[in-house]
Every structure is written in C-alpha cells, then in structure tokens.
Amino acid sequence: QRRVHGKYNQIIESTGFSVSLRELYLKANGESLLPVLPAILERVPHLESLDLSYNGLIEIPSEVWHLKIMQELWLHRNQVVQISTLIGQLSALIFLSLSFNRLRRIPKQLGHCHRLQRLDLVHSGIRSLPHDVWELPVAVFVCKGYFDEPPGGWQRAEFLCSYE
C-alpha cells in the first residue's frame, strides 16, 4: 500500500494504515480529522507526501515535524497562524504549500530545508521571509504588492496575483 486518499469526511481508521505508506491525502475532512490525526501520523513514519489542505487546521500537529523523509507538504486553505521551528527537521522537503492561511511569520529554520524547490505563500498572511530562506534555491510564489521586496529584488519570486 503506497497511497491512501481519505478526503471529504471519509476518514479511514488509523489502525488500517500500513507503516510502509508513502502518500497520504486527507483533504477536506474538517474537524473530524483533528482527534485522529496524531495517531494516524505516528503510524506512517515513511510518508513522502501529505495533504492536509482544506481542514480548518489552526495549528499543525507536532507529529508532522517528525516525518523526516517528507518531500511534499500541502497545508493550503487552512487557518494556520504559526509554523513550528521544527520544520527545519524536514530536510527532504521539496514542496511546501502554505497559501490561504493566517500566518504571521515563517521560522528561519525553514532555511535548513536545503532541498526545497517551491514555496507557495499566496494569500498566506506572510509579508516577508527570513534571510535564511532566501538563501535557498527556491521558487517562492507570492502576491506582489502585498509581499515586502526580498533582499536582492524579485528574481526568485513568482507572482500568482498582484495588488499593484
């Protein structure tokens, strides 16, 4: 078993997940996901892709930051206000979607994710990034006019919307 889709309130019992599971899509489960999510994540330590979008999450469960080989993390369309500094432990992370959240800041520890290639921050609440993150070879997707100009200009930013 490599992939499980449990979206739109079709939560699968946490006991049914295989330790070898690589992709887990739990999109749009809402509040029904919150009580079972930590137990699910503890049972799948080898996840490479996790989609928790459209769930109304205010915070990301700490178990997410222990998924060391995570490559894709989809957290868009939630209500997240803070990303843990433990995000720096996700050294295999290639893609991170934080769009349409209520973030206040991105921790500088994201700069430890040296494989990161795409960071989606459209309508995330983020207006600037720590210098450590701009040092990464990452394409950053933002809204020009809302986002503060990065050090060295806009060369590495992609604009999916504009407020100019």
PDB file of N, CA and C in Angstrom, residues 5-76:
ATOM      1  N   HIS A   5      -6.176   7.820  -0.015  1.00  0.00           N
ATOM      2  CA  HIS A   5      -6.992   9.031  -0.102  1.00  0.00           C
ATOM      3  C   HIS A   5      -8.105   8.894   0.922  1.00  0.00           C
ATOM      4  N   GLY A   6      -8.175   9.813   1.850  1.00  0.00           N
ATOM      5  CA  GLY A   6      -9.231   9.821   2.853  1.00  0.00           C
ATOM      6  C   GLY A   6      -9.784  11.219   2.941  1.00  0.00           C
ATOM      7  N   LYS A   7     -10.467  11.648   1.894  1.00  0.00           N
ATOM      8  CA  LYS A   7     -10.919  13.039   1.862  1.00  0.00           C
ATOM      9  C   LYS A   7     -12.425  13.135   1.981  1.00  0.00           C
ATOM     10  N   TYR A   8     -12.841  14.351   2.206  1.00  0.00           N
ATOM     11  CA  TYR A   8     -14.262  14.667   2.300  1.00  0.00           C
ATOM     12  C   TYR A   8     -14.982  13.760   3.294  1.00  0.00           C
ATOM     13  N   ASN A   9     -14.479  13.746   4.506  1.00  0.00           N
ATOM     14  CA  ASN A   9     -15.069  13.018   5.623  1.00  0.00           C
ATOM     15  C   ASN A   9     -15.112  11.507   5.430  1.00  0.00           C
ATOM     16  N   GLN A  10     -14.169  10.986   4.698  1.00  0.00           N
ATOM     17  CA  GLN A  10     -14.051   9.541   4.541  1.00  0.00           C
ATOM     18  C   GLN A  10     -12.808   9.070   5.299  1.00  0.00           C
ATOM     19  N   ILE A  11     -12.706   9.464   6.550  1.00  0.00           N
ATOM     20  CA  ILE A  11     -11.550   9.101   7.363  1.00  0.00           C
ATOM     21  C   ILE A  11     -11.474   7.585   7.505  1.00  0.00           C
ATOM     22  N   ILE A  12     -10.296   7.074   7.254  1.00  0.00           N
ATOM     23  CA  ILE A  12     -10.049   5.646   7.392  1.00  0.00           C
ATOM     24  C   ILE A  12      -9.512   5.410   8.794  1.00  0.00           C
ATOM     25  N   GLU A  13      -9.939   4.343   9.429  1.00  0.00           N
ATOM     26  CA  GLU A  13      -9.463   4.030  10.777  1.00  0.00           C
ATOM     27  C   GLU A  13      -7.939   4.015  10.811  1.00  0.00           C
ATOM     28  N   SER A  14      -7.364   4.639  11.818  1.00  0.00           N
ATOM     29  CA  SER A  14      -5.908   4.733  11.899  1.00  0.00           C
ATOM     30  C   SER A  14      -5.247   3.355  11.968  1.00  0.00           C
ATOM     31  N   THR A  15      -5.961   2.354  12.439  1.00  0.00           N
ATOM     32  CA  THR A  15      -5.381   1.010  12.507  1.00  0.00           C
ATOM     33  C   THR A  15      -5.231   0.392  11.127  1.00  0.00           C
ATOM     34  N   GLY A  16      -5.877   0.961  10.101  1.00  0.00           N
ATOM     35  CA  GLY A  16      -5.818   0.410   8.767  1.00  0.00           C
ATOM     36  C   GLY A  16      -4.648   0.900   7.942  1.00  0.00           C
ATOM     37  N   PHE A  17      -3.829   1.772   8.478  1.00  0.00           N
ATOM     38  CA  PHE A  17      -2.713   2.318   7.725  1.00  0.00           C
ATOM     39  C   PHE A  17      -1.492   1.436   7.833  1.00  0.00           C
ATOM     40  N   SER A  18      -0.818   1.268   6.720  1.00  0.00           N
ATOM     41  CA  SER A  18       0.396   0.478   6.670  1.00  0.00           C
ATOM     42  C   SER A  18       1.599   1.348   7.023  1.00  0.00           C
ATOM     43  N   VAL A  19       2.543   0.797   7.735  1.00  0.00           N
ATOM     44  CA  VAL A  19       3.768   1.508   8.091  1.00  0.00           C
ATOM     45  C   VAL A  19       4.539   1.906   6.835  1.00  0.00           C
ATOM     46  N   SER A  20       4.346   1.182   5.745  1.00  0.00           N
ATOM     47  CA  SER A  20       5.073   1.468   4.510  1.00  0.00           C
ATOM     48  C   SER A  20       4.383   2.520   3.638  1.00  0.00           C
ATOM     49  N   LEU A  21       3.294   3.082   4.101  1.00  0.00           N
ATOM     50  CA  LEU A  21       2.558   4.083   3.340  1.00  0.00           C
ATOM     51  C   LEU A  21       3.456   5.273   2.999  1.00  0.00           C
ATOM     52  N   ARG A  22       3.420   5.733   1.747  1.00  0.00           N
ATOM     53  CA  ARG A  22       4.261   6.834   1.286  1.00  0.00           C
ATOM     54  C   ARG A  22       3.483   8.118   1.019  1.00  0.00           C
ATOM     55  N   GLU A  23       2.225   8.012   0.605  1.00  0.00           N
ATOM     56  CA  GLU A  23       1.424   9.180   0.271  1.00  0.00           C
ATOM     57  C   GLU A  23       0.096   9.108   1.010  1.00  0.00           C
ATOM     58  N   LEU A  24      -0.255  10.208   1.671  1.00  0.00           N
ATOM     59  CA  LEU A  24      -1.490  10.264   2.439  1.00  0.00           C
ATOM     60  C   LEU A  24      -2.205  11.575   2.145  1.00  0.00           C
ATOM     61  N   TYR A  25      -3.404  11.455   1.604  1.00  0.00           N
ATOM     62  CA  TYR A  25      -4.199  12.624   1.232  1.00  0.00           C
ATOM     63  C   TYR A  25      -5.439  12.681   2.116  1.00  0.00           C
ATOM     64  N   LEU A  26      -5.448  13.643   3.029  1.00  0.00           N
ATOM     65  CA  LEU A  26      -6.549  13.803   3.973  1.00  0.00           C
ATOM     66  C   LEU A  26      -7.202  15.170   3.799  1.00  0.00           C
ATOM     67  N   LYS A  27      -7.457  15.514   2.585  1.00  0.00           N
ATOM     68  CA  LYS A  27      -8.015  16.809   2.214  1.00  0.00           C
ATOM     69  C   LYS A  27      -9.491  16.913   2.600  1.00  0.00           C
ATOM     70  N   ALA A  28      -9.866  18.073   3.146  1.00  0.00           N
ATOM     71  CA  ALA A  28     -11.270  18.447   3.386  1.00  0.00           C
ATOM     72  C   ALA A  28     -12.014  17.504   4.321  1.00  0.00           C
ATOM     73  N   ASN A  29     -11.395  17.135   5.421  1.00  0.00           N
ATOM     74  CA  ASN A  29     -12.079  16.346   6.436  1.00  0.00           C
ATOM     75  C   ASN A  29     -12.582  17.197   7.590  1.00  0.00           C
ATOM     76  N   GLY A  30     -12.061  18.412   7.699  1.00  0.00           N
ATOM     77  CA  GLY A  30     -12.527  19.332   8.731  1.00  0.00           C
ATOM     78  C   GLY A  30     -12.229  18.842  10.136  1.00  0.00           C
ATOM     79  N   GLU A  31     -13.112  19.206  11.052  1.00  0.00           N
ATOM     80  CA  GLU A  31     -12.898  18.918  12.469  1.00  0.00           C
ATOM     81  C   GLU A  31     -12.863  17.423  12.781  1.00  0.00           C
ATOM     82  N   SER A  32     -13.451  16.595  11.931  1.00  0.00           N
ATOM     83  CA  SER A  32     -13.444  15.151  12.193  1.00  0.00           C
ATOM     84  C   SER A  32     -12.032  14.571  12.117  1.00  0.00           C
ATOM     85  N   LEU A  33     -11.135  15.283  11.452  1.00  0.00           N
ATOM     86  CA  LEU A  33      -9.757  14.812  11.317  1.00  0.00           C
ATOM     87  C   LEU A  33      -8.924  15.065  12.574  1.00  0.00           C
ATOM     88  N   LEU A  34      -9.186  16.156  13.254  1.00  0.00           N
ATOM     89  CA  LEU A  34      -8.335  16.588  14.362  1.00  0.00           C
ATOM     90  C   LEU A  34      -8.109  15.542  15.447  1.00  0.00           C
ATOM     91  N   PRO A  35      -9.135  14.848  15.934  1.00  0.00           N
ATOM     92  CA  PRO A  35      -8.885  13.880  17.012  1.00  0.00           C
ATOM     93  C   PRO A  35      -8.055  12.668  16.591  1.00  0.00           C
ATOM     94  N   VAL A  36      -8.126  12.277  15.318  1.00  0.00           N
ATOM     95  CA  VAL A  36      -7.443  11.053  14.892  1.00  0.00           C
ATOM     96  C   VAL A  36      -6.112  11.314  14.189  1.00  0.00           C
ATOM     97  N   LEU A  37      -5.847  12.548  13.795  1.00  0.00           N
ATOM     98  CA  LEU A  37      -4.646  12.843  13.011  1.00  0.00           C
ATOM     99  C   LEU A  37      -3.338  12.472  13.704  1.00  0.00           C
ATOM    100  N   PRO A  38      -3.116  12.829  14.961  1.00  0.00           N
ATOM    101  CA  PRO A  38      -1.845  12.436  15.592  1.00  0.00           C
ATOM    102  C   PRO A  38      -1.597  10.930  15.558  1.00  0.00           C
ATOM    103  N   ALA A  39      -2.619  10.135  15.843  1.00  0.00           N
ATOM    104  CA  ALA A  39      -2.459   8.668  15.830  1.00  0.00           C
ATOM    105  C   ALA A  39      -2.152   8.168  14.421  1.00  0.00           C
ATOM    106  N   ILE A  40      -2.785   8.762  13.419  1.00  0.00           N
ATOM    107  CA  ILE A  40      -2.524   8.369  12.035  1.00  0.00           C
ATOM    108  C   ILE A  40      -1.069   8.645  11.682  1.00  0.00           C
ATOM    109  N   LEU A  41      -0.600   9.849  11.980  1.00  0.00           N
ATOM    110  CA  LEU A  41       0.755  10.249  11.605  1.00  0.00           C
ATOM    111  C   LEU A  41       1.833   9.445  12.316  1.00  0.00           C
ATOM    112  N   GLU A  42       1.566   9.028  13.533  1.00  0.00           N
ATOM    113  CA  GLU A  42       2.535   8.197  14.257  1.00  0.00           C
ATOM    114  C   GLU A  42       2.698   6.826  13.606  1.00  0.00           C
ATOM    115  N   ARG A  43       1.676   6.356  12.902  1.00  0.00           N
ATOM    116  CA  ARG A  43       1.715   5.030  12.291  1.00  0.00           C
ATOM    117  C   ARG A  43       2.345   5.003  10.904  1.00  0.00           C
ATOM    118  N   VAL A  44       2.670   6.178  10.346  1.00  0.00           N
ATOM    119  CA  VAL A  44       3.192   6.233   8.971  1.00  0.00           C
ATOM    120  C   VAL A  44       4.483   7.063   8.915  1.00  0.00           C
ATOM    121  N   PRO A  45       5.552   6.563   9.534  1.00  0.00           N
ATOM    122  CA  PRO A  45       6.787   7.339   9.637  1.00  0.00           C
ATOM    123  C   PRO A  45       7.525   7.546   8.317  1.00  0.00           C
ATOM    124  N   HIS A  46       7.131   6.828   7.267  1.00  0.00           N
ATOM    125  CA  HIS A  46       7.843   6.909   5.991  1.00  0.00           C
ATOM    126  C   HIS A  46       7.095   7.724   4.940  1.00  0.00           C
ATOM    127  N   LEU A  47       6.192   8.578   5.391  1.00  0.00           N
ATOM    128  CA  LEU A  47       5.438   9.400   4.440  1.00  0.00           C
ATOM    129  C   LEU A  47       6.368  10.311   3.657  1.00  0.00           C
ATOM    130  N   GLU A  48       6.117  10.393   2.369  1.00  0.00           N
ATOM    131  CA  GLU A  48       6.844  11.311   1.496  1.00  0.00           C
ATOM    132  C   GLU A  48       5.954  12.463   1.043  1.00  0.00           C
ATOM    133  N   SER A  49       4.634  12.254   1.061  1.00  0.00           N
ATOM    134  CA  SER A  49       3.689  13.282   0.637  1.00  0.00           C
ATOM    135  C   SER A  49       2.481  13.274   1.564  1.00  0.00           C
ATOM    136  N   LEU A  50       2.125  14.455   2.074  1.00  0.00           N
ATOM    137  CA  LEU A  50       0.994  14.587   2.994  1.00  0.00           C
ATOM    138  C   LEU A  50       0.172  15.800   2.596  1.00  0.00           C
ATOM    139  N   ASP A  51      -1.124  15.581   2.392  1.00  0.00           N
ATOM    140  CA  ASP A  51      -2.040  16.666   2.050  1.00  0.00           C
ATOM    141  C   ASP A  51      -3.042  16.840   3.181  1.00  0.00           C
ATOM    142  N   LEU A  52      -2.922  17.941   3.894  1.00  0.00           N
ATOM    143  CA  LEU A  52      -3.843  18.288   4.973  1.00  0.00           C
ATOM    144  C   LEU A  52      -4.634  19.550   4.628  1.00  0.00           C
ATOM    145  N   SER A  53      -4.746  19.860   3.358  1.00  0.00           N
ATOM    146  CA  SER A  53      -5.414  21.089   2.936  1.00  0.00           C
ATOM    147  C   SER A  53      -6.925  21.023   3.170  1.00  0.00           C
ATOM    148  N   TYR A  54      -7.526  22.209   3.266  1.00  0.00           N
ATOM    149  CA  TYR A  54      -8.983  22.363   3.431  1.00  0.00           C
ATOM    150  C   TYR A  54      -9.530  21.681   4.689  1.00  0.00           C
ATOM    151  N   ASN A  55      -8.799  21.741   5.784  1.00  0.00           N
ATOM    152  CA  ASN A  55      -9.262  21.101   7.011  1.00  0.00           C
ATOM    153  C   ASN A  55      -9.552  22.068   8.153  1.00  0.00           C
ATOM    154  N   GLY A  56      -9.338  23.351   7.942  1.00  0.00           N
ATOM    155  CA  GLY A  56      -9.595  24.314   9.004  1.00  0.00           C
ATOM    156  C   GLY A  56      -8.605  24.219  10.156  1.00  0.00           C
ATOM    157  N   LEU A  57      -7.442  23.639   9.902  1.00  0.00           N
ATOM    158  CA  LEU A  57      -6.429  23.494  10.953  1.00  0.00           C
ATOM    159  C   LEU A  57      -5.931  24.865  11.413  1.00  0.00           C
ATOM    160  N   ILE A  58      -5.831  25.045  12.701  1.00  0.00           N
ATOM    161  CA  ILE A  58      -5.277  26.275  13.271  1.00  0.00           C
ATOM    162  C   ILE A  58      -3.796  26.073  13.557  1.00  0.00           C
ATOM    163  N   GLU A  59      -3.446  24.875  13.939  1.00  0.00           N
ATOM    164  CA  GLU A  59      -2.041  24.533  14.138  1.00  0.00           C
ATOM    165  C   GLU A  59      -1.764  23.173  13.501  1.00  0.00           C
ATOM    166  N   ILE A  60      -0.504  22.972  13.192  1.00  0.00           N
ATOM    167  CA  ILE A  60      -0.075  21.727  12.570  1.00  0.00           C
ATOM    168  C   ILE A  60       0.329  20.764  13.690  1.00  0.00           C
ATOM    169  N   PRO A  61      -0.209  19.560  13.683  1.00  0.00           N
ATOM    170  CA  PRO A  61       0.158  18.603  14.735  1.00  0.00           C
ATOM    171  C   PRO A  61       1.674  18.372  14.770  1.00  0.00           C
ATOM    172  N   SER A  62       2.224  18.267  15.950  1.00  0.00           N
ATOM    173  CA  SER A  62       3.676  18.126  16.108  1.00  0.00           C
ATOM    174  C   SER A  62       4.209  16.877  15.408  1.00  0.00           C
ATOM    175  N   GLU A  63       3.372  15.875  15.230  1.00  0.00           N
ATOM    176  CA  GLU A  63       3.801  14.639  14.576  1.00  0.00           C
ATOM    177  C   GLU A  63       4.261  14.878  13.136  1.00  0.00           C
ATOM    178  N   VAL A  64       3.754  15.913  12.499  1.00  0.00           N
ATOM    179  CA  VAL A  64       4.157  16.238  11.128  1.00  0.00           C
ATOM    180  C   VAL A  64       5.653  16.514  11.061  1.00  0.00           C
ATOM    181  N   TRP A  65       6.188  17.201  12.057  1.00  0.00           N
ATOM    182  CA  TRP A  65       7.598  17.627  12.041  1.00  0.00           C
ATOM    183  C   TRP A  65       8.560  16.463  12.279  1.00  0.00           C
ATOM    184  N   HIS A  66       8.044  15.292  12.583  1.00  0.00           N
ATOM    185  CA  HIS A  66       8.883  14.112  12.793  1.00  0.00           C
ATOM    186  C   HIS A  66       8.927  13.195  11.568  1.00  0.00           C
ATOM    187  N   LEU A  67       8.274  13.597  10.496  1.00  0.00           N
ATOM    188  CA  LEU A  67       8.252  12.806   9.263  1.00  0.00           C
ATOM    189  C   LEU A  67       9.476  13.185   8.434  1.00  0.00           C
ATOM    190  N   LYS A  68      10.592  12.615   8.784  1.00  0.00           N
ATOM    191  CA  LYS A  68      11.915  13.029   8.292  1.00  0.00           C
ATOM    192  C   LYS A  68      12.131  12.927   6.791  1.00  0.00           C
ATOM    193  N   ILE A  69      11.398  12.041   6.100  1.00  0.00           N
ATOM    194  CA  ILE A  69      11.627  11.923   4.660  1.00  0.00           C
ATOM    195  C   ILE A  69      10.517  12.596   3.837  1.00  0.00           C
ATOM    196  N   MET A  70       9.720  13.426   4.501  1.00  0.00           N
ATOM    197  CA  MET A  70       8.642  14.154   3.836  1.00  0.00           C
ATOM    198  C   MET A  70       9.200  15.009   2.704  1.00  0.00           C
ATOM    199  N   GLN A  71       8.640  14.874   1.517  1.00  0.00           N
ATOM    200  CA  GLN A  71       9.062  15.660   0.361  1.00  0.00           C
ATOM    201  C   GLN A  71       8.029  16.700  -0.037  1.00  0.00           C
ATOM    202  N   GLU A  72       6.754  16.386   0.136  1.00  0.00           N
ATOM    203  CA  GLU A  72       5.674  17.304  -0.231  1.00  0.00           C
ATOM    204  C   GLU A  72       4.739  17.469   0.955  1.00  0.00           C
ATOM    205  N   LEU A  73       4.462  18.728   1.296  1.00  0.00           N
ATOM    206  CA  LEU A  73       3.548  19.020   2.393  1.00  0.00           C
ATOM    207  C   LEU A  73       2.558  20.076   1.932  1.00  0.00           C
ATOM    208  N   TRP A  74       1.306  19.678   1.862  1.00  0.00           N
ATOM    209  CA  TRP A  74       0.219  20.528   1.392  1.00  0.00           C
ATOM    210  C   TRP A  74      -0.599  20.979   2.601  1.00  0.00           C
ATOM    211  N   LEU A  75      -0.521  22.256   2.930  1.00  0.00           N
ATOM    212  CA  LEU A  75      -1.237  22.804   4.084  1.00  0.00           C
ATOM    213  C   LEU A  75      -2.132  23.980   3.699  1.00  0.00           C
ATOM    214  N   HIS A  76      -2.395  24.147   2.418  1.00  0.00           N
ATOM    215  CA  HIS A  76      -3.165  25.320   1.980  1.00  0.00           C
ATOM    216  C   HIS A  76      -4.640  25.238   2.392  1.00  0.00           C
TER     217      HIS A  76
END
